């Protein structure tokens, strides 16, 4: 007989189970921290359409047939805010509301419904099974809902034993990463005296991205995360955002250790990740976090500015090292960089470093961008770059090809007389640049080119931008 392995089929979402009257326990499933977050998000998304005046409609496929999703769970039947004449409104729940209705209202998209459900805690009518949902509401975006939830949680935790606090610890760490979540983290983990190791392990091994990020943050904050485990996540997690948070965590742990060997080793590995990580986003965000934390030394930044494969990191490294106190010491290295923007920035720093007399030697840089930066600096110092270029072009034996174009960039037609003899220079690169310079100055016309324009090597010479 042939047997077939069938995957489990999830017909109802957690919120839909509540909508069909199931209790909170069956609806939330295993009851892990991520399960409560999923339940809360599912109820919010299901009730959001009713709040905005839209009727829910969706077709889903079950087996070989298509069904209207309202046949399975009609969110229009969920509790809503019912106006009752001139007086205050109230939720459309049963009297008294069932456990499922209270849970639906705690995750409702309408803040008035959430607040009404939390108000029941003052009379002790809130079921104990929804305590995790109350904890989530402590980080709610609505201020009134937050205040009610925090008061309810304070009352619930006042007489709670350690077992209850340990069950809530992973959820508190997970909610603690939200905008208003720091209060929750302190309320639960403060009573425990820290974050249990099993809570960190649960979050870090979860399949949910948000849970792993929360495990990293809380584990580092409470001393429950070692450097080895953080590096495993930084180098092996499939999610870009989790790897970024892990790299930030290892840098914080290294700085907090205060040990030079740990700092040096971590710095070396972070620099390696900037080269090895496959994600453009991870490389850039990690670099920005390292610079903000002051994690890299000046020589590390100079090395990135000179040799990193990412143009953004090269240029950002250059800006960071020049902005630091040791920027002048890195100038020689930056002036030899491949990136023209890095060389230009270094040239712009020479006068401030008391090395303005070195500007003229960079007038023959292969890049027009760098040459323009040198000319600006020379003019700012009261010097004339054209005079320097004329000197550089006066000796045919020592002339550099870039100097010819640099002279033409000064846009003085009188310099054509100096350039025209160089169109017969024995070096192909010089001939090609002389012709280009003459065209830039408008002399000679294209039909009056000298015979050497067709000489062997002229085409090759015109393309050798880095020729000496």
Short mmCIF file of N, CA, C and O in Angstrom, two decimals, residues 131-182:
data_model
loop_
_atom_site.label_atom_id
_atom_site.label_comp_id
_atom_site.label_asym_id
_atom_site.label_seq_id
_atom_site.Cartn_x
_atom_site.Cartn_y
_atom_site.Cartn_z
N UNK A 131 -3.24 37.77 30.20
CA UNK A 131 -2.16 38.60 30.74
C UNK A 131 -1.07 38.90 29.71
O UNK A 131 -0.59 40.04 29.65
N UNK A 132 -0.65 37.93 28.87
CA UNK A 132 0.34 38.29 27.84
C UNK A 132 -0.15 39.38 26.87
O UNK A 132 0.64 40.21 26.43
N UNK A 133 -1.45 39.37 26.55
CA UNK A 133 -1.97 40.42 25.68
C UNK A 133 -1.96 41.78 26.39
O UNK A 133 -1.73 42.82 25.77
N UNK A 134 -2.21 41.77 27.70
CA UNK A 134 -2.11 43.00 28.48
C UNK A 134 -0.68 43.52 28.44
O UNK A 134 -0.43 44.73 28.30
N UNK A 135 0.27 42.61 28.55
CA UNK A 135 1.68 43.01 28.49
C UNK A 135 2.00 43.67 27.14
O UNK A 135 2.70 44.68 27.09
N UNK A 136 1.49 43.11 26.06
CA UNK A 136 1.73 43.70 24.73
C UNK A 136 1.13 45.10 24.66
O UNK A 136 1.72 46.02 24.09
N UNK A 137 -0.05 45.29 25.27
CA UNK A 137 -0.70 46.60 25.23
C UNK A 137 0.08 47.65 26.03
O UNK A 137 -0.12 48.85 25.84
N UNK A 138 0.99 47.24 26.91
CA UNK A 138 1.81 48.20 27.66
C UNK A 138 2.75 48.98 26.74
O UNK A 138 3.29 50.02 27.14
N UNK A 139 2.95 48.50 25.52
CA UNK A 139 3.76 49.23 24.53
C UNK A 139 2.89 49.73 23.39
O UNK A 139 3.37 49.96 22.29
N UNK A 140 1.61 49.93 23.66
CA UNK A 140 0.65 50.37 22.64
C UNK A 140 0.98 51.78 22.17
O UNK A 140 1.58 52.59 22.88
N UNK A 141 0.59 52.08 20.94
CA UNK A 141 0.84 53.42 20.40
C UNK A 141 -0.13 54.45 20.96
O UNK A 141 0.13 55.65 20.85
N UNK A 142 -1.24 54.02 21.54
CA UNK A 142 -2.21 54.94 22.13
C UNK A 142 -1.88 55.15 23.61
O UNK A 142 -1.75 54.19 24.37
N UNK A 143 -1.76 56.39 24.02
CA UNK A 143 -1.31 56.69 25.39
C UNK A 143 -2.29 56.19 26.44
O UNK A 143 -1.89 55.63 27.46
N UNK A 144 -3.59 56.37 26.22
CA UNK A 144 -4.57 55.91 27.21
C UNK A 144 -4.54 54.40 27.36
O UNK A 144 -4.61 53.87 28.49
N UNK A 145 -4.42 53.71 26.25
CA UNK A 145 -4.33 52.25 26.30
C UNK A 145 -3.08 51.84 27.06
O UNK A 145 -3.11 50.91 27.89
N UNK A 146 -1.95 52.50 26.79
CA UNK A 146 -0.71 52.16 27.52
C UNK A 146 -0.88 52.34 29.02
O UNK A 146 -0.46 51.48 29.81
N UNK A 147 -1.46 53.46 29.42
CA UNK A 147 -1.61 53.72 30.86
C UNK A 147 -2.49 52.68 31.54
O UNK A 147 -2.17 52.19 32.63
N UNK A 148 -3.60 52.34 30.90
CA UNK A 148 -4.49 51.32 31.47
C UNK A 148 -3.79 49.96 31.55
O UNK A 148 -3.92 49.23 32.55
N UNK A 149 -3.07 49.60 30.48
CA UNK A 149 -2.40 48.30 30.46
C UNK A 149 -1.29 48.23 31.51
O UNK A 149 -1.13 47.20 32.19
N UNK A 150 -0.56 49.30 31.69
CA UNK A 150 0.53 49.28 32.68
C UNK A 150 -0.01 49.18 34.10
O UNK A 150 0.57 48.48 34.93
N UNK A 151 -1.10 49.88 34.36
CA UNK A 151 -1.72 49.76 35.68
C UNK A 151 -2.22 48.34 35.92
O UNK A 151 -2.05 47.77 37.02
N UNK A 152 -2.83 47.74 34.89
CA UNK A 152 -3.32 46.36 35.03
C UNK A 152 -2.18 45.38 35.23
O UNK A 152 -2.26 44.44 36.05
N UNK A 153 -1.08 45.57 34.51
CA UNK A 153 0.05 44.65 34.64
C UNK A 153 0.72 44.80 36.00
O UNK A 153 1.13 43.80 36.60
N UNK A 154 0.81 46.02 36.50
CA UNK A 154 1.39 46.24 37.83
C UNK A 154 0.59 45.48 38.88
O UNK A 154 1.16 44.83 39.76
N UNK A 155 -0.73 45.55 38.80
CA UNK A 155 -1.56 44.83 39.77
C UNK A 155 -1.39 43.32 39.63
O UNK A 155 -1.34 42.59 40.63
N UNK A 156 -1.28 42.85 38.38
CA UNK A 156 -1.16 41.41 38.17
C UNK A 156 0.19 40.88 38.64
O UNK A 156 0.29 39.75 39.15
N UNK A 157 1.25 41.68 38.46
CA UNK A 157 2.59 41.21 38.83
C UNK A 157 2.90 41.39 40.30
O UNK A 157 3.88 40.84 40.79
N UNK A 158 2.07 42.17 41.00
CA UNK A 158 2.36 42.44 42.41
C UNK A 158 2.40 41.15 43.23
O UNK A 158 3.24 41.00 44.12
N UNK A 159 1.51 40.23 42.93
CA UNK A 159 1.50 38.98 43.69
C UNK A 159 1.94 37.78 42.88
O UNK A 159 1.69 36.64 43.28
N UNK A 160 2.58 38.00 41.74
CA UNK A 160 2.98 36.89 40.88
C UNK A 160 4.23 36.22 41.40
O UNK A 160 5.12 36.85 41.98
N UNK A 161 4.30 34.91 41.20
CA UNK A 161 5.49 34.18 41.62
C UNK A 161 6.53 34.15 40.50
O UNK A 161 6.31 34.65 39.39
N UNK A 162 7.68 33.55 40.77
CA UNK A 162 8.77 33.51 39.80
C UNK A 162 8.42 32.75 38.54
O UNK A 162 8.91 33.11 37.46
N UNK A 163 7.58 31.74 38.64
CA UNK A 163 7.22 30.96 37.45
C UNK A 163 6.47 31.81 36.44
O UNK A 163 6.70 31.72 35.23
N UNK A 164 5.54 32.64 36.94
CA UNK A 164 4.79 33.51 36.04
C UNK A 164 5.71 34.52 35.37
O UNK A 164 5.64 34.78 34.17
N UNK A 165 6.63 35.09 36.14
CA UNK A 165 7.56 36.08 35.59
C UNK A 165 8.47 35.45 34.55
O UNK A 165 8.77 36.07 33.52
N UNK A 166 8.90 34.22 34.80
CA UNK A 166 9.78 33.56 33.82
C UNK A 166 9.03 33.24 32.53
O UNK A 166 9.61 33.28 31.44
N UNK A 167 7.75 32.92 32.63
CA UNK A 167 6.96 32.67 31.41
C UNK A 167 6.79 33.96 30.61
O UNK A 167 6.74 33.94 29.38
N UNK A 168 6.67 35.08 31.30
CA UNK A 168 6.48 36.36 30.62
C UNK A 168 7.78 36.97 30.13
O UNK A 168 7.76 37.91 29.32
N UNK A 169 8.93 36.49 30.63
CA UNK A 169 10.22 37.12 30.32
C UNK A 169 10.52 37.19 28.82
O UNK A 169 10.91 38.25 28.32
N UNK A 170 10.36 36.07 28.07
CA UNK A 170 10.65 36.20 26.62
C UNK A 170 9.76 37.21 25.91
O UNK A 170 10.21 37.96 25.05
N UNK A 171 8.48 37.26 26.28
CA UNK A 171 7.56 38.21 25.67
C UNK A 171 7.94 39.64 26.06
O UNK A 171 7.87 40.57 25.23
N UNK A 172 8.35 39.84 27.31
CA UNK A 172 8.77 41.18 27.75
C UNK A 172 10.00 41.63 26.97
O UNK A 172 10.11 42.81 26.59
N UNK A 173 10.94 40.72 26.74
CA UNK A 173 12.12 41.08 25.95
C UNK A 173 11.75 41.39 24.50
O UNK A 173 12.32 42.29 23.87
N UNK A 174 10.78 40.65 23.98
CA UNK A 174 10.36 40.85 22.59
C UNK A 174 9.61 42.17 22.42
O UNK A 174 9.85 42.93 21.48
N UNK A 175 8.71 42.47 23.36
CA UNK A 175 7.97 43.74 23.30
C UNK A 175 8.89 44.90 23.67
O UNK A 175 8.67 46.04 23.24
N UNK A 176 9.93 44.63 24.43
CA UNK A 176 10.83 45.69 24.89
C UNK A 176 11.58 46.40 23.79
O UNK A 176 12.09 47.50 24.01
N UNK A 177 11.67 45.82 22.60
CA UNK A 177 12.38 46.47 21.50
C UNK A 177 11.49 47.47 20.77
O UNK A 177 11.96 48.21 19.91
N UNK A 178 10.22 47.54 21.13
CA UNK A 178 9.32 48.48 20.46
C UNK A 178 9.53 49.89 21.00
O UNK A 178 10.22 50.11 22.01
N UNK A 179 8.89 50.82 20.34
CA UNK A 179 9.11 52.23 20.68
C UNK A 179 8.78 52.55 22.13
O UNK A 179 9.50 53.29 22.80
N UNK A 180 7.68 52.00 22.63
CA UNK A 180 7.27 52.26 24.02
C UNK A 180 7.47 51.02 24.90
O UNK A 180 6.78 50.86 25.91
N UNK A 181 8.40 50.17 24.52
CA UNK A 181 8.53 48.89 25.21
C UNK A 181 9.48 48.84 26.38
O UNK A 181 9.53 47.82 27.08
N UNK A 182 10.26 49.89 26.62
CA UNK A 182 11.26 49.82 27.70
C UNK A 182 10.60 49.65 29.06
O UNK A 182 11.15 48.96 29.93
#
